[in-house]
């Protein structure tokens, strides 16, 4: 396989709003990030993905951009950005920026002009349609609840928004739009950034004629109908040819609705499109059969294993995987697949980290994951800020699928705000995140779960992540080894091997608090323990609650 720096990387994701506030307004900012860069270096990650920091009215916390070449007022200035980039590079940290170009904000000057008349030059920057039979142009539902169509009285037409009505979709079929976007990307790359994480890039090419789809429980067809559209790969190859290929970058496409077959194009090792994709199949392994994400969790380990293993096996040698449990859109993995119980929280956090970090692909660590941060104990819908949680809760409530109490239970298990509570730095006021009032409450468990305590304690989750990251640098078998799943049907154990030439790994993870019996395959008996989450090995043939062990042979 061709050596590319990002194949050996570990990426740390920062959600700037919740990472570190530097001026007491309760909102994280660029100066806060700059002050904490040493922490990321100490952890060992070499690349940072910054969620959006561009000018934005914050309808969706920066995923609605009103100026792609300016900084969000709350986050600071372009000078703050330049200072952050310079210090990051001086510390050997690369910076990957979020690129949100499926849609802009409705406050972007392009959209302001676009909606002003039917025949202005910006009209076709966005997707405008007439109503059909006195109703909406089609039956698609937005990711945040309700229709994807917003009626605009000024010109008596509807515009398409797969997300909120303040996030109108850009029209990628218009070559002038592609020119604008590619020029803007180049401007950032000239500044010296090291790549892009491309927001819902799989949705940019809309299907011909925008046809109706099968409606789901919310009454609408899924917005994901526009995934992997007819010109998707053509546009990405154009972007690659005109912009990306001129630099040495990490590019990761967030690909809602991507299939394995599609990923083989998006993330092909020939470098014609992107370095890798974020797929969603494994995030959907615990979905409710009808309500999908918006219900309590339906855990199913064999299904999770089948999905991850299929991606491991089938991309091997063809395309490159990304590896993630957490991001700013997902509940915290310890609460999801691990245990919040005091005696098991750290063990389970380390087990989950082991399971992911020993796979082939580039691992992503979302801020606080390296501490085993957990979901927030929401007690009221009023505490929720996230537009997606609120929009979908209201839609399901109005259709009689859930009452408020069920809604709160759903938020505890699922809301994106579980990931967005402030980073827990220390046991001081507001966990050291701000000297003011944080925009979202700090998780009350911060006196127990915080970075200062974990850095000082050698057996913490933080130091375990540090070790996993260091191992990836040392052992090629972790980066490149071929993957094989063992025990596919076991309801609680996730066991796999990695092999590269004479080197091999056996990864054993107990996804339960039950003791298990498990006979280690003969060829691994007596092998070196590369890393484990208990200080001493279990008696032969057994596994303790949430145990993880990696055995190494060469
Ligand atoms: O999310 C895209 C996406 O596909 C959503 O469905 C996401 O998976 C969902 O929130 C989880 O249920 C991206 C960003 O990551 C998200 O924060 C933005 O809100 C969204 O795009 C719109 O830009
Ligand atoms: Ca601030």
XYZ file of C-alpha atoms and ligand atoms in Angstrom:
578
model
C 0.000 0.000 0.000
C 1.178 3.517 -0.760
C 2.466 5.388 2.289
C 0.288 8.402 3.042
C 0.667 10.357 6.258
C -3.023 10.153 7.081
C -2.993 6.361 7.109
C -0.853 6.501 10.239
C -2.665 9.444 11.787
C -4.975 9.703 14.746
C -7.360 12.639 14.451
C -8.734 14.584 17.404
C -12.056 16.330 16.772
C -12.737 19.674 18.413
C -16.229 21.115 18.684
C -15.061 24.696 19.223
C -18.193 25.935 20.957
C -17.669 23.429 23.782
C -13.895 23.023 23.993
C -12.436 25.989 25.897
C -13.764 29.480 26.527
C -11.062 32.142 26.888
C -13.103 35.285 27.616
C -15.858 34.248 30.010
C -18.810 34.546 27.618
C -19.600 30.849 28.099
C -18.747 29.947 24.482
C -15.596 28.149 23.462
C -13.358 30.046 21.045
C -10.161 29.995 18.979
C -7.961 31.493 21.676
C -9.228 28.722 23.967
C -8.212 26.085 21.434
C -4.777 27.671 21.002
C -4.250 27.500 24.756
C -5.069 23.775 24.803
C -3.037 22.528 21.837
C -0.357 21.054 24.086
C -3.004 18.815 25.620
C -3.755 17.259 22.225
C -0.102 16.789 21.519
C 0.344 15.105 24.882
C -2.464 12.706 24.031
C -0.523 11.870 20.868
C -3.021 12.754 18.139
C -1.266 14.407 15.197
C -4.217 15.965 13.402
C -7.116 18.122 14.556
C -10.483 18.322 12.838
C -12.185 21.572 13.750
C -15.954 21.655 13.500
C -16.997 24.864 11.661
C -15.537 28.153 12.843
C -16.854 30.317 9.992
C -19.215 33.284 10.196
C -22.631 31.928 11.064
C -25.967 32.928 12.583
C -25.760 29.591 14.473
C -29.059 28.063 13.576
C -27.146 24.742 13.569
C -24.061 25.799 15.547
C -21.900 26.843 12.634
C -23.102 24.247 10.108
C -25.003 27.173 8.574
C -22.317 29.417 7.117
C -22.965 33.012 6.079
C -19.377 33.789 5.030
C -16.918 31.028 4.147
C -13.920 33.343 4.413
C -14.564 34.923 7.767
C -14.598 33.733 11.395
C -17.648 33.361 13.641
C -17.814 36.482 15.828
C -18.071 34.458 19.065
C -14.970 32.434 18.152
C -12.641 35.396 17.530
C -10.963 36.850 14.455
C -8.929 35.723 11.464
C -5.842 36.801 13.401
C -6.850 34.354 16.165
C -7.200 31.659 13.527
C -3.773 32.394 12.057
C -2.210 32.299 15.526
C -3.849 28.953 16.226
C -2.708 27.476 12.911
C 0.828 28.683 13.429
C 1.091 27.256 16.921
C -0.491 23.973 15.860
C 2.051 23.573 13.080
C 4.890 24.502 15.405
C 3.740 21.677 17.700
C 3.570 19.248 14.774
C -0.243 19.215 14.697
C -2.106 19.357 11.407
C -5.402 21.225 11.039
C -8.318 19.822 9.057
C -11.225 22.225 8.563
C -14.893 21.407 8.267
C -16.194 22.196 4.796
C -19.952 22.720 4.746
C -20.906 23.156 1.106
C -24.000 21.042 0.609
C -25.786 24.126 1.910
C -25.034 27.613 3.156
C -26.853 29.833 5.606
C -29.903 31.695 4.317
C -27.983 34.767 5.499
C -25.140 34.125 3.047
C -25.044 36.950 0.475
C -25.546 34.393 -2.318
C -28.884 33.341 -0.873
C -29.958 36.875 -0.030
C -29.517 37.691 -3.718
C -30.910 34.366 -4.887
C -34.253 34.882 -3.177
C -34.562 38.518 -4.264
C -36.043 37.790 -7.728
C -36.639 34.917 -10.121
C -34.162 36.173 -12.692
C -31.189 37.459 -10.679
C -27.780 35.921 -11.455
C -27.667 34.090 -8.086
C -31.053 32.410 -8.543
C -29.549 29.107 -9.700
C -27.021 28.985 -6.891
C -29.812 27.275 -4.943
C -32.608 24.828 -5.743
C -35.936 26.542 -6.436
C -39.126 24.766 -7.512
C -42.783 25.516 -8.115
C -45.354 23.772 -5.904
C -47.055 20.657 -7.317
C -50.856 20.321 -7.385
C -51.221 23.140 -4.906
C -48.768 21.448 -2.501
C -45.066 20.936 -1.928
C -42.732 20.087 -4.834
C -42.077 16.596 -3.369
C -42.532 14.556 -0.171
C -38.986 14.584 1.210
C -38.520 15.243 4.921
C -35.666 17.269 6.369
C -33.095 15.785 8.742
C -34.437 18.134 11.394
C -38.169 17.347 11.015
C -40.785 18.695 8.603
C -40.567 19.150 4.839
C -37.382 19.975 2.936
C -39.291 22.753 1.132
C -39.731 26.303 2.347
C -42.139 28.588 0.569
C -40.764 32.029 -0.246
C -43.551 34.563 -0.838
C -41.281 37.100 -2.524
C -41.001 35.035 -5.714
C -43.828 32.568 -5.030
C -41.567 29.473 -5.176
C -40.110 26.908 -2.796
C -36.436 26.359 -2.013
C -34.914 23.038 -0.971
C -33.266 22.550 2.428
C -32.286 19.015 3.492
C -31.485 20.461 6.939
C -33.063 23.532 8.564
C -34.864 26.181 6.566
C -31.926 28.429 7.412
C -29.669 25.971 5.508
C -30.727 26.192 1.834
C -29.051 23.564 -0.374
C -26.544 24.833 -2.911
C -27.072 23.813 -6.523
C -23.979 21.809 -7.448
C -25.295 21.272 -10.954
C -24.500 24.940 -11.580
C -20.829 25.129 -12.680
C -20.539 28.679 -11.301
C -21.329 27.342 -7.815
C -18.587 24.746 -8.159
C -16.150 27.467 -9.267
C -17.007 29.576 -6.228
C -16.582 26.657 -3.832
C -13.325 25.451 -5.360
C -11.903 28.981 -5.237
C -12.832 29.295 -1.576
C -11.257 25.913 -0.757
C -8.073 26.956 -2.488
C -7.989 30.165 -0.449
C -7.963 28.147 2.790
C -5.400 25.696 1.461
C -3.141 28.616 0.550
C -3.316 29.605 4.200
C -1.696 26.265 4.953
C -4.470 24.087 6.362
C -3.983 20.341 5.998
C -7.301 19.054 4.750
C -11.071 19.073 4.885
C -13.783 17.102 6.593
C -16.617 17.490 4.116
C -20.049 17.817 5.672
C -22.725 15.570 4.080
C -20.741 15.619 0.860
C -22.667 12.521 -0.276
C -25.805 14.650 -0.687
C -24.556 17.290 -3.154
C -25.810 15.712 -6.379
C -29.603 15.628 -6.272
C -31.454 12.919 -8.204
C -32.913 13.917 -11.549
C -36.433 15.316 -11.162
C -36.376 15.143 -7.334
C -38.887 12.253 -7.285
C -41.130 11.406 -4.321
C -40.049 8.519 -2.084
C -41.640 6.037 0.313
C -42.813 7.990 3.395
C -41.512 6.912 6.835
C -43.157 7.157 10.289
C -42.771 10.959 10.281
C -44.904 11.158 7.126
C -42.018 12.104 4.841
C -39.534 10.305 2.625
C -35.966 10.463 3.935
C -33.734 13.356 2.895
C -31.122 10.662 2.295
C -32.820 9.928 -1.013
C -30.404 12.413 -2.424
C -27.340 10.423 -1.310
C -24.799 9.276 -3.915
C -26.656 11.105 -6.697
C -26.007 10.876 -10.440
C -23.105 13.382 -10.591
C -21.651 12.790 -7.132
C -18.400 11.175 -8.191
C -18.033 13.423 -11.212
C -18.150 16.526 -8.955
C -15.735 15.060 -6.425
C -13.295 14.104 -9.155
C -13.530 17.616 -10.515
C -12.827 18.988 -7.034
C -9.927 16.608 -6.703
C -8.472 17.545 -10.096
C -8.901 21.278 -9.672
C -8.079 21.693 -5.969
C -7.211 18.726 -3.747
C -4.588 17.092 -5.937
C -2.406 20.206 -5.744
C -1.778 19.648 -2.028
C -0.924 16.775 0.318
C -4.151 16.542 2.306
C -6.335 14.454 4.542
C -9.858 14.601 3.137
C -12.752 12.817 4.762
C -16.242 12.867 3.347
C -19.097 12.655 5.779
C -21.241 10.337 3.713
C -24.771 9.940 5.004
C -26.335 7.063 3.081
C -23.048 5.719 1.719
C -22.871 2.018 0.857
C -19.738 -0.090 0.803
C -19.779 -0.148 -2.988
C -20.021 3.652 -3.121
C -17.227 4.004 -0.571
C -14.941 2.142 -2.934
C -15.202 5.168 -5.241
C -15.271 7.949 -2.631
C -12.245 6.634 -0.755
C -10.415 4.753 -3.476
C -6.717 4.318 -2.841
C -6.059 5.656 -6.343
C -6.587 9.112 -4.801
C -9.117 10.222 -7.417
C -11.672 11.477 -4.871
C -11.164 11.583 -1.074
C -8.832 9.971 1.447
C -11.661 8.297 3.361
C -15.337 8.532 4.302
C -17.365 8.527 7.475
C -19.930 5.782 6.945
C -23.033 5.553 9.141
C -23.976 1.878 9.038
C -22.371 1.040 12.368
C -24.038 4.091 13.948
C -27.371 2.643 12.865
C -26.736 -0.842 14.288
C -28.647 0.062 17.449
C -31.537 1.923 15.835
C -35.177 1.283 16.690
C -36.905 -0.690 13.905
C -39.384 2.084 13.033
C -38.350 5.252 14.866
C -34.699 4.848 13.880
C -32.473 7.174 15.812
C -35.279 8.826 17.753
C -35.979 6.169 20.333
C -34.102 4.363 23.035
C -31.275 2.147 21.963
C -31.711 -1.391 20.566
C -28.310 -2.911 21.166
C -27.291 -5.810 18.922
C -23.613 -6.743 19.063
C -23.645 -9.405 16.317
C -25.072 -6.789 13.976
C -22.481 -4.178 14.979
C -19.715 -6.729 14.432
C -21.088 -7.786 11.056
C -21.128 -4.177 9.837
C -17.700 -3.143 11.074
C -16.170 -6.404 9.886
C -17.666 -6.097 6.423
C -16.172 -2.594 6.064
C -12.819 -3.826 7.369
C -12.699 -6.778 5.001
C -14.083 -5.258 1.868
C -12.219 -1.953 1.774
C -8.893 -3.649 2.520
C -6.527 -2.911 -0.348
C -9.190 -0.948 -2.277
C -10.157 2.080 -0.183
C -9.408 3.491 3.270
C -11.608 3.352 6.383
C -12.194 5.970 9.035
C -12.846 4.652 12.538
C -15.128 6.407 14.984
C -17.544 5.883 17.856
C -18.158 9.496 18.816
C -18.566 12.873 17.191
C -20.637 16.004 17.777
C -23.751 14.294 16.351
C -23.666 11.121 18.415
C -24.384 10.193 22.003
C -21.277 9.300 24.023
C -20.069 5.755 23.357
C -19.549 4.872 27.039
C -23.249 5.520 27.611
C -24.159 3.738 24.390
C -22.089 0.548 24.290
C -20.255 0.701 27.627
C -21.286 1.242 31.225
C -21.838 4.401 33.271
C -21.547 2.421 36.511
C -18.701 3.724 38.617
C -16.884 0.387 38.822
C -17.116 -0.229 35.060
C -17.031 3.171 33.376
C -13.294 3.351 32.820
C -12.936 -0.338 32.019
C -15.651 -0.089 29.397
C -14.238 3.142 27.934
C -10.861 1.441 27.528
C -12.453 -1.678 26.045
C -14.325 0.381 23.446
C -11.173 2.297 22.582
C -9.246 -0.956 22.143
C -11.895 -2.444 19.898
C -11.834 0.567 17.563
C -8.160 1.521 17.610
C -6.902 -1.935 16.685
C -8.814 -1.868 13.375
C -7.580 -0.820 9.924
C -8.305 2.825 9.147
C -7.734 6.266 10.629
C -9.135 6.598 14.170
C -10.981 9.733 15.258
C -11.154 10.746 18.923
C -13.900 13.217 19.776
C -13.125 15.697 22.574
C -13.784 14.097 25.953
C -13.914 10.555 24.547
C -10.322 10.187 25.782
C -11.673 10.801 29.302
C -14.622 8.446 28.995
C -17.116 11.328 29.153
C -20.767 10.245 29.292
C -24.220 11.408 28.210
C -25.936 14.164 30.195
C -28.791 13.329 32.595
C -31.358 15.606 30.904
C -34.489 16.176 32.986
C -36.413 18.554 30.743
C -36.845 19.226 27.028
C -36.149 22.897 27.809
C -32.512 22.053 28.530
C -31.997 20.887 24.949
C -30.441 23.283 22.440
C -29.907 20.986 19.450
C -32.083 21.781 16.446
C -32.144 18.148 15.324
C -33.283 16.719 18.678
C -35.939 19.380 19.119
C -37.238 19.237 15.535
C -37.607 15.485 15.527
C -39.017 15.314 19.051
C -41.754 17.775 18.093
C -42.504 15.896 14.882
C -42.811 12.538 16.673
C -44.771 14.054 19.538
C -47.243 15.701 17.169
C -47.830 12.387 15.424
C -48.478 10.646 18.751
C -45.286 8.552 18.829
C -44.000 9.941 22.125
C -45.004 12.080 25.073
C -42.702 14.451 26.904
C -41.460 11.825 29.338
C -40.532 9.472 26.505
C -38.994 12.441 24.733
C -36.675 13.082 27.671
C -35.674 9.408 27.761
C -34.950 9.642 24.041
C -32.806 12.776 24.611
C -30.805 11.002 27.308
C -30.013 8.148 24.983
C -29.750 9.979 21.691
C -29.562 13.759 21.643
C -26.603 15.324 19.894
C -26.328 17.609 22.933
C -24.896 14.663 24.894
C -21.712 15.184 22.908
C -21.859 18.955 23.070
C -21.748 19.631 26.821
C -18.518 21.446 27.704
C -15.175 19.675 27.821
C -14.326 18.667 31.397
C -10.872 20.059 32.100
C -10.679 20.046 35.897
C -12.683 19.900 39.126
C -12.965 23.710 39.399
C -16.094 25.785 38.628
C -17.739 24.809 35.299
C -15.051 22.152 34.908
C -12.520 24.803 33.869
C -14.393 25.373 30.604
C -15.461 28.940 31.331
C -15.381 31.563 34.068
C -18.901 32.568 32.998
C -22.097 30.618 32.370
C -21.642 27.870 29.772
C -23.978 27.887 26.739
C -24.876 24.261 27.510
C -24.649 22.860 31.047
C -21.528 21.033 32.217
C -22.166 17.376 33.004
C -22.555 17.103 36.813
C -20.042 14.238 36.872
C -17.122 16.614 36.146
C -15.647 16.425 39.680
C -15.007 12.726 38.934
C -14.424 12.808 35.157
C -11.954 15.511 34.162
C -8.668 15.867 32.315
C -6.558 17.163 35.210
C -7.393 14.165 37.376
C -6.749 11.717 34.546
C -3.446 13.221 33.456
C -2.222 12.851 37.032
C -3.286 9.187 37.260
C -1.295 6.680 35.191
C -4.098 4.094 34.865
C -6.690 6.601 33.568
C -8.645 6.429 30.316
C -6.532 9.343 29.043
C -3.286 7.422 29.476
C -4.845 4.340 27.915
C -5.738 6.309 24.768
C -2.251 7.745 24.794
C -0.853 4.221 24.776
C -3.166 3.027 21.989
C -2.143 5.996 19.850
C 1.545 5.367 20.499
C 1.148 1.680 19.567
C -0.261 2.622 16.159
C 2.964 4.530 15.468
C 5.076 1.552 16.507
C 3.372 -1.351 14.827
C 2.612 -1.547 11.123
C 0.271 -4.465 11.717
C -2.112 -2.033 13.458
C -2.073 0.324 10.496
C -2.017 -2.112 7.582
C -2.826 -5.614 8.881
C -5.619 -7.672 7.314
C -8.686 -8.170 9.454
C -10.603 -11.306 10.341
C -13.595 -11.632 12.675
C -13.820 -14.598 15.060
C -16.960 -15.638 16.978
C -19.362 -13.692 14.696
C -22.504 -14.874 16.511
C -21.312 -14.354 20.094
C -23.757 -11.921 21.739
C -21.188 -10.261 24.044
C -17.684 -10.840 22.698
C -16.013 -8.949 19.860
C -12.916 -10.887 18.830
C -10.791 -10.321 15.735
C -7.322 -10.789 14.349
C -5.039 -8.553 12.287
C -2.246 -10.043 10.212
C 0.652 -8.541 8.286
C 3.390 -10.895 7.126
C 4.731 -12.662 10.217
C 3.084 -10.275 12.650
C -0.383 -10.777 14.034
C -2.733 -9.490 16.703
C -5.609 -11.083 18.532
C -8.053 -8.486 19.896
C -10.502 -9.739 22.533
C -13.237 -7.440 23.845
C -16.011 -8.240 26.301
C -18.931 -5.917 25.530
C -20.736 -6.829 28.753
C -20.422 -6.754 32.515
C -20.828 -10.533 32.585
C -17.870 -12.817 33.098
C -17.313 -14.889 29.985
C -15.584 -18.091 29.102
C -13.327 -17.831 26.106
C -10.559 -20.163 25.012
C -7.743 -18.286 23.334
C -6.814 -19.938 20.005
C -3.797 -22.220 20.474
C -1.440 -20.120 18.340
C -1.872 -17.118 20.669
C -1.333 -18.912 23.982
C 1.621 -17.374 25.725
C 1.770 -14.476 23.207
C 2.889 -11.022 24.354
C 0.151 -8.802 25.842
C 0.379 -5.593 23.814
C -2.202 -3.716 25.847
C -4.971 -4.674 28.289
C -7.459 -2.836 30.468
C -6.902 -4.933 33.608
C -3.539 -4.829 35.395
C -3.159 -8.620 35.597
C -4.333 -11.310 33.162
C -7.545 -13.264 33.874
C -7.355 -16.982 34.719
C -7.021 -19.004 31.488
C -10.292 -19.490 29.621
C -12.124 -16.580 31.296
C -12.820 -12.888 30.726
C -13.837 -10.334 33.327
C -16.495 -7.602 32.910
C -15.666 -5.249 30.012
C -12.247 -6.835 29.629
C -10.086 -6.022 26.611
C -6.769 -7.644 25.727
C -4.586 -7.456 22.669
C -2.140 -10.312 22.088
C 0.780 -9.910 19.704
C 2.826 -12.521 17.828
C 5.695 -12.062 15.443
O -24.558 15.845 9.791
C -25.110 15.164 8.726
C -26.042 14.129 8.892
O -26.189 13.314 8.007
C -26.972 14.098 10.008
O -27.977 13.214 9.638
C -26.328 13.566 11.201
O -25.966 12.262 10.934
C -27.340 13.591 12.267
O -27.245 14.810 12.908
C -27.152 12.481 13.227
O -28.413 11.953 13.436
C -23.784 16.936 9.440
C -23.164 17.576 10.657
O -22.258 16.685 11.224
C -24.251 18.008 11.573
O -23.761 18.523 12.780
C -25.056 19.062 10.851
O -26.164 19.422 11.625
C -25.532 18.576 9.486
O -24.535 17.911 8.743
C -25.963 19.753 8.646
O -24.863 20.518 8.271
Ca -15.601 32.762 24.442
